[in-house]
């Protein structure tokens, strides 16, 4: 059965309008988690999603995975306590060169400064069972970057995070969702077992493990919009392209 993967960024109130889309308040995030529980979904760790799409295990009827991009400190401060409250697994994709620093690559978009996870917070997250993945070293548009840089970004970030954790880091998320076939190959070459895109849609048996699909949960999403995203793995509720794809998915389910 299909798995919806949710993508979050910041779990905190927005500091300005520019970043509002990417900020889910802790209250809204807790309500999302409650909806997942009430709707009877099983929350899968990333590795189980990979096992399911590879056909190694049967995927549950209602399954969802939770991911956070960038590695902002609120993953530890605000998201972790709520995840623990519900006993849900999750993945955090960290920009390795900014560990202990700031989200300064966001400045050009007018985003306010936010503190990034420190090495000890990353270790603590891992100890609490949160899966730590790579989001490259410098958060570049990999789909528009030359090969040598792509290779370095995928390999260096893996090495840095593995050094922090003392264990293998095998999951990846493309910054800005930017990828091309060369990027995808570099991710495979670097030794990752799976990678998240920002394309919406369900993940099911046969889905490309290096182009996993995710639904972006936006700061402004109302509870009904979250419910629809959870159910149909859409991105925007309700734009035309998503509606069309949604219809195809419903028809597939019924067949
Ligand atoms: Zn990112």
Coordinates of C-alpha atoms and ligand atoms in Angstrom, one line a residue:
X1 CA 0.0 0.0 0.0
X2 CA 1.2 3.6 -0.6
X3 CA 3.1 5.6 1.9
X4 CA 2.8 9.3 2.3
X5 CA 6.0 11.1 3.3
X6 CA 5.6 14.4 5.0
X7 CA 8.1 17.2 4.7
X8 CA 8.5 19.8 7.4
X9 CA 11.2 22.5 7.8
X10 CA 10.8 24.7 10.9
X11 CA 8.7 23.8 13.9
X12 CA 8.3 27.2 15.4
X13 CA 6.2 30.3 14.9
X14 CA 7.4 32.4 11.9
X15 CA 9.6 35.4 12.7
X16 CA 8.6 37.2 9.5
X17 CA 6.3 36.7 6.5
X18 CA 9.1 35.4 4.2
X19 CA 9.6 32.2 6.1
X20 CA 5.9 31.7 7.1
X21 CA 5.3 29.0 4.6
X22 CA 8.1 26.9 6.1
X23 CA 7.1 27.3 9.8
X24 CA 4.6 25.0 11.4
X25 CA 3.9 26.1 15.0
X26 CA 4.4 23.4 17.7
X27 CA 0.7 23.5 18.3
X28 CA -0.2 22.8 14.7
X29 CA 2.5 20.1 14.5
X30 CA 1.0 18.4 17.6
X31 CA -2.4 18.6 15.9
X32 CA -0.9 17.0 12.8
X33 CA 0.4 14.1 14.9
X34 CA -3.0 13.7 16.6
X35 CA -4.6 13.5 13.2
X36 CA -2.2 10.8 12.1
X37 CA -3.1 8.8 15.2
X38 CA -6.8 9.4 14.9
X39 CA -6.8 8.4 11.2
X40 CA -5.1 5.1 12.2
X41 CA -1.9 5.6 10.3
X42 CA 1.3 3.8 11.2
X43 CA 4.4 6.0 11.2
X44 CA 7.3 4.3 9.5
X45 CA 11.0 5.0 9.9
X46 CA 12.7 5.9 6.7
X47 CA 14.4 2.5 6.4
X48 CA 11.1 0.7 6.6
X49 CA 9.8 2.8 3.7
X50 CA 12.8 1.7 1.7
X51 CA 12.2 -1.9 2.6
X52 CA 8.5 -1.6 1.6
X53 CA 9.1 0.0 -1.8
X54 CA 11.8 -2.6 -2.5
X55 CA 9.3 -5.3 -1.8
X56 CA 11.4 -6.7 1.1
X57 CA 8.4 -6.2 3.5
X58 CA 4.7 -5.6 3.1
X59 CA 3.7 -2.0 3.6
X60 CA 0.9 -1.4 6.0
X61 CA -2.5 -0.2 4.7
X62 CA -2.2 3.2 6.1
X63 CA 1.4 4.4 6.4
X64 CA 3.2 7.7 6.7
X65 CA 6.8 8.9 7.3
X66 CA 7.8 12.2 8.9
X67 CA 10.8 14.2 7.6
X68 CA 12.4 17.5 8.5
X69 CA 14.8 19.3 6.1
X70 CA 17.7 21.5 6.9
X71 CA 18.6 20.6 10.5
X72 CA 17.4 23.7 12.3
X73 CA 17.7 23.6 16.1
X74 CA 13.9 23.5 16.5
X75 CA 14.0 19.9 15.4
X76 CA 15.5 19.2 18.7
X77 CA 13.9 21.9 20.8
X78 CA 10.3 21.7 19.5
X79 CA 9.7 18.7 17.3
X80 CA 11.5 16.0 19.3
X81 CA 9.4 16.4 22.5
X82 CA 6.2 16.0 20.4
X83 CA 7.5 13.1 18.5
X84 CA 8.4 11.4 21.8
X85 CA 5.0 12.1 23.2
X86 CA 3.5 10.1 20.3
X87 CA 6.3 7.6 20.0
X88 CA 6.8 8.5 16.3
X89 CA 10.0 7.9 14.3
X90 CA 11.2 10.7 12.0
X91 CA 14.2 11.7 9.8
X92 CA 16.1 15.0 10.0
X93 CA 18.2 15.9 7.0
X94 CA 21.1 18.1 8.1
X95 CA 23.2 20.6 6.1
X96 CA 26.5 19.5 7.4
X97 CA 28.6 22.6 7.0
X98 CA 26.2 24.6 9.1
X99 CA 26.1 22.3 12.2
X100 CA 26.4 24.5 15.2
X101 CA 26.0 27.6 13.0
X102 CA 23.1 29.4 11.3
X103 CA 20.8 29.1 8.3
X104 CA 22.7 31.8 6.4
X105 CA 21.9 30.3 2.9
X106 CA 18.3 31.5 3.6
X107 CA 19.3 35.1 3.9
X108 CA 18.9 35.8 0.2
X109 CA 15.2 34.8 0.5
X110 CA 14.7 37.3 3.4
X111 CA 14.5 34.6 6.0
X112 CA 15.4 35.5 9.6
X113 CA 18.5 34.0 11.2
X114 CA 17.8 30.6 12.9
X115 CA 20.2 28.5 14.9
X116 CA 21.2 25.1 13.4
X117 CA 21.5 21.9 15.4
X118 CA 24.8 21.4 17.3
X119 CA 26.8 18.2 17.2
X120 CA 25.5 17.3 20.7
X121 CA 21.9 17.9 19.7
X122 CA 22.4 15.7 16.6
X123 CA 23.8 13.0 18.8
X124 CA 20.9 13.4 21.2
X125 CA 18.3 13.1 18.4
X126 CA 20.0 10.0 17.1
X127 CA 20.0 8.5 20.7
X128 CA 16.3 9.1 20.9
X129 CA 15.8 7.1 17.7
X130 CA 15.6 10.0 15.1
X131 CA 17.2 9.1 11.8
X132 CA 19.8 11.6 10.8
X133 CA 20.3 12.0 7.0
X134 CA 22.3 14.3 4.8
X135 CA 21.0 17.5 3.1
X136 CA 24.4 18.1 1.5
X137 CA 27.3 20.2 2.9
X138 CA 26.2 23.7 1.7
X139 CA 22.5 23.5 0.5
X140 CA 23.2 24.1 -3.2
X141 CA 20.9 23.6 -6.2
X142 CA 22.5 20.3 -7.1
X143 CA 20.5 20.1 -10.4
X144 CA 22.4 23.2 -11.5
X145 CA 25.8 22.4 -10.1
X146 CA 28.9 20.9 -11.8
X147 CA 29.7 17.2 -11.2
X148 CA 32.8 17.6 -9.1
X149 CA 30.9 19.9 -6.7
X150 CA 28.0 17.5 -6.5
X151 CA 30.3 14.6 -5.7
X152 CA 31.9 16.7 -3.0
X153 CA 28.6 17.9 -1.5
X154 CA 27.2 14.3 -1.3
X155 CA 30.4 12.7 0.0
X156 CA 31.6 15.3 2.4
X157 CA 28.3 15.8 4.2
X158 CA 28.1 12.0 4.6
X159 CA 31.5 11.8 6.1
X160 CA 31.0 14.8 8.5
X161 CA 27.7 13.4 9.8
X162 CA 29.1 9.9 10.2
X163 CA 32.0 11.4 12.2
X164 CA 29.5 13.1 14.5
X165 CA 27.4 10.0 14.9
X166 CA 29.9 7.2 14.8
X167 CA 27.5 5.3 12.5
X168 CA 26.6 5.1 8.9
X169 CA 24.5 7.9 7.4
X170 CA 22.6 6.4 4.4
X171 CA 19.7 8.7 3.8
X172 CA 19.6 11.9 1.7
X173 CA 17.3 14.8 0.7
X174 CA 18.0 17.0 -2.3
X175 CA 18.2 20.7 -1.3
X176 CA 15.4 22.8 -2.9
X177 CA 14.3 19.4 -4.3
X178 CA 16.9 20.2 -7.1
X179 CA 18.2 17.1 -8.9
X180 CA 19.0 15.7 -12.3
X181 CA 20.2 12.2 -13.4
X182 CA 23.8 13.2 -12.7
X183 CA 22.9 14.2 -9.2
X184 CA 20.9 11.0 -8.6
X185 CA 23.9 9.0 -9.7
X186 CA 26.2 10.9 -7.4
X187 CA 23.9 10.1 -4.5
X188 CA 24.1 6.4 -5.3
X189 CA 27.9 6.6 -5.8
X190 CA 28.3 8.2 -2.4
X191 CA 26.7 5.1 -0.9
X192 CA 23.3 6.4 0.2
X193 CA 20.4 3.9 0.1
X194 CA 17.6 6.3 -0.4
X195 CA 16.9 10.0 -1.2
X196 CA 13.9 12.3 -0.8
X197 CA 12.7 14.7 -3.6
X198 CA 10.2 17.4 -3.1
X199 CA 7.9 16.0 -5.8
X200 CA 4.5 15.1 -4.3
X201 CA 2.8 11.7 -4.6
X202 CA 2.6 8.3 -3.0
X203 CA 5.5 6.0 -2.4
X204 CA 4.7 2.4 -3.2
X205 CA 6.3 -0.9 -4.2
X206 CA 8.5 0.0 -7.2
X207 CA 9.0 3.7 -6.4
X208 CA 12.5 4.9 -7.2
X209 CA 14.3 4.9 -3.8
X210 CA 16.4 7.8 -5.0
X211 CA 13.4 10.0 -5.8
X212 CA 11.1 9.4 -2.9
X213 CA 8.0 11.6 -3.0
X214 CA 7.0 14.0 -0.2
X215 CA 4.1 16.3 0.6
X216 CA 5.1 19.6 2.0
X217 CA 3.2 20.7 5.1
X218 CA 3.0 24.4 5.0
X219 CA 2.7 26.8 7.9
X220 CA -0.8 27.9 6.7
X221 CA -2.2 24.4 6.2
X222 CA -5.5 24.1 8.0
X223 CA -6.4 20.7 9.6
X224 CA -8.5 19.7 6.6
X225 CA -5.7 20.5 4.3
X226 CA -3.3 18.4 6.4
X227 CA -5.9 15.6 6.3
X228 CA -6.1 15.7 2.5
X229 CA -2.3 15.7 2.2
X230 CA -2.0 12.7 4.5
X231 CA -4.7 10.9 2.6
X232 CA -3.7 11.8 -1.0
X233 CA 0.0 12.7 -0.7
X234 CA -0.6 16.0 -2.5
X235 CA 1.4 19.2 -2.1
X236 CA -1.0 22.0 -2.6
X237 CA -4.6 21.7 -1.7
X238 CA -6.2 22.0 -4.2
X239 CA -4.3 23.0 -7.3
X240 CA -5.2 21.5 -10.7
X241 CA -2.2 19.3 -11.3
X242 CA -2.5 17.7 -7.9
X243 CA -6.2 17.2 -8.4
X244 CA -5.6 15.4 -11.7
X245 CA -3.0 13.2 -10.2
X246 CA -5.1 12.6 -7.1
X247 CA -7.9 11.3 -9.4
X248 CA -5.6 8.9 -11.1
X249 CA -4.4 7.6 -7.7
X250 CA -8.0 7.1 -6.5
X251 CA -8.8 5.2 -9.7
X252 CA -5.7 3.1 -9.2
X253 CA -6.7 2.3 -5.6
X254 CA -10.2 1.2 -6.8
X255 CA -8.9 -1.0 -9.5
Ligands
LIG1 ZN1 16.6 22.4 2.5

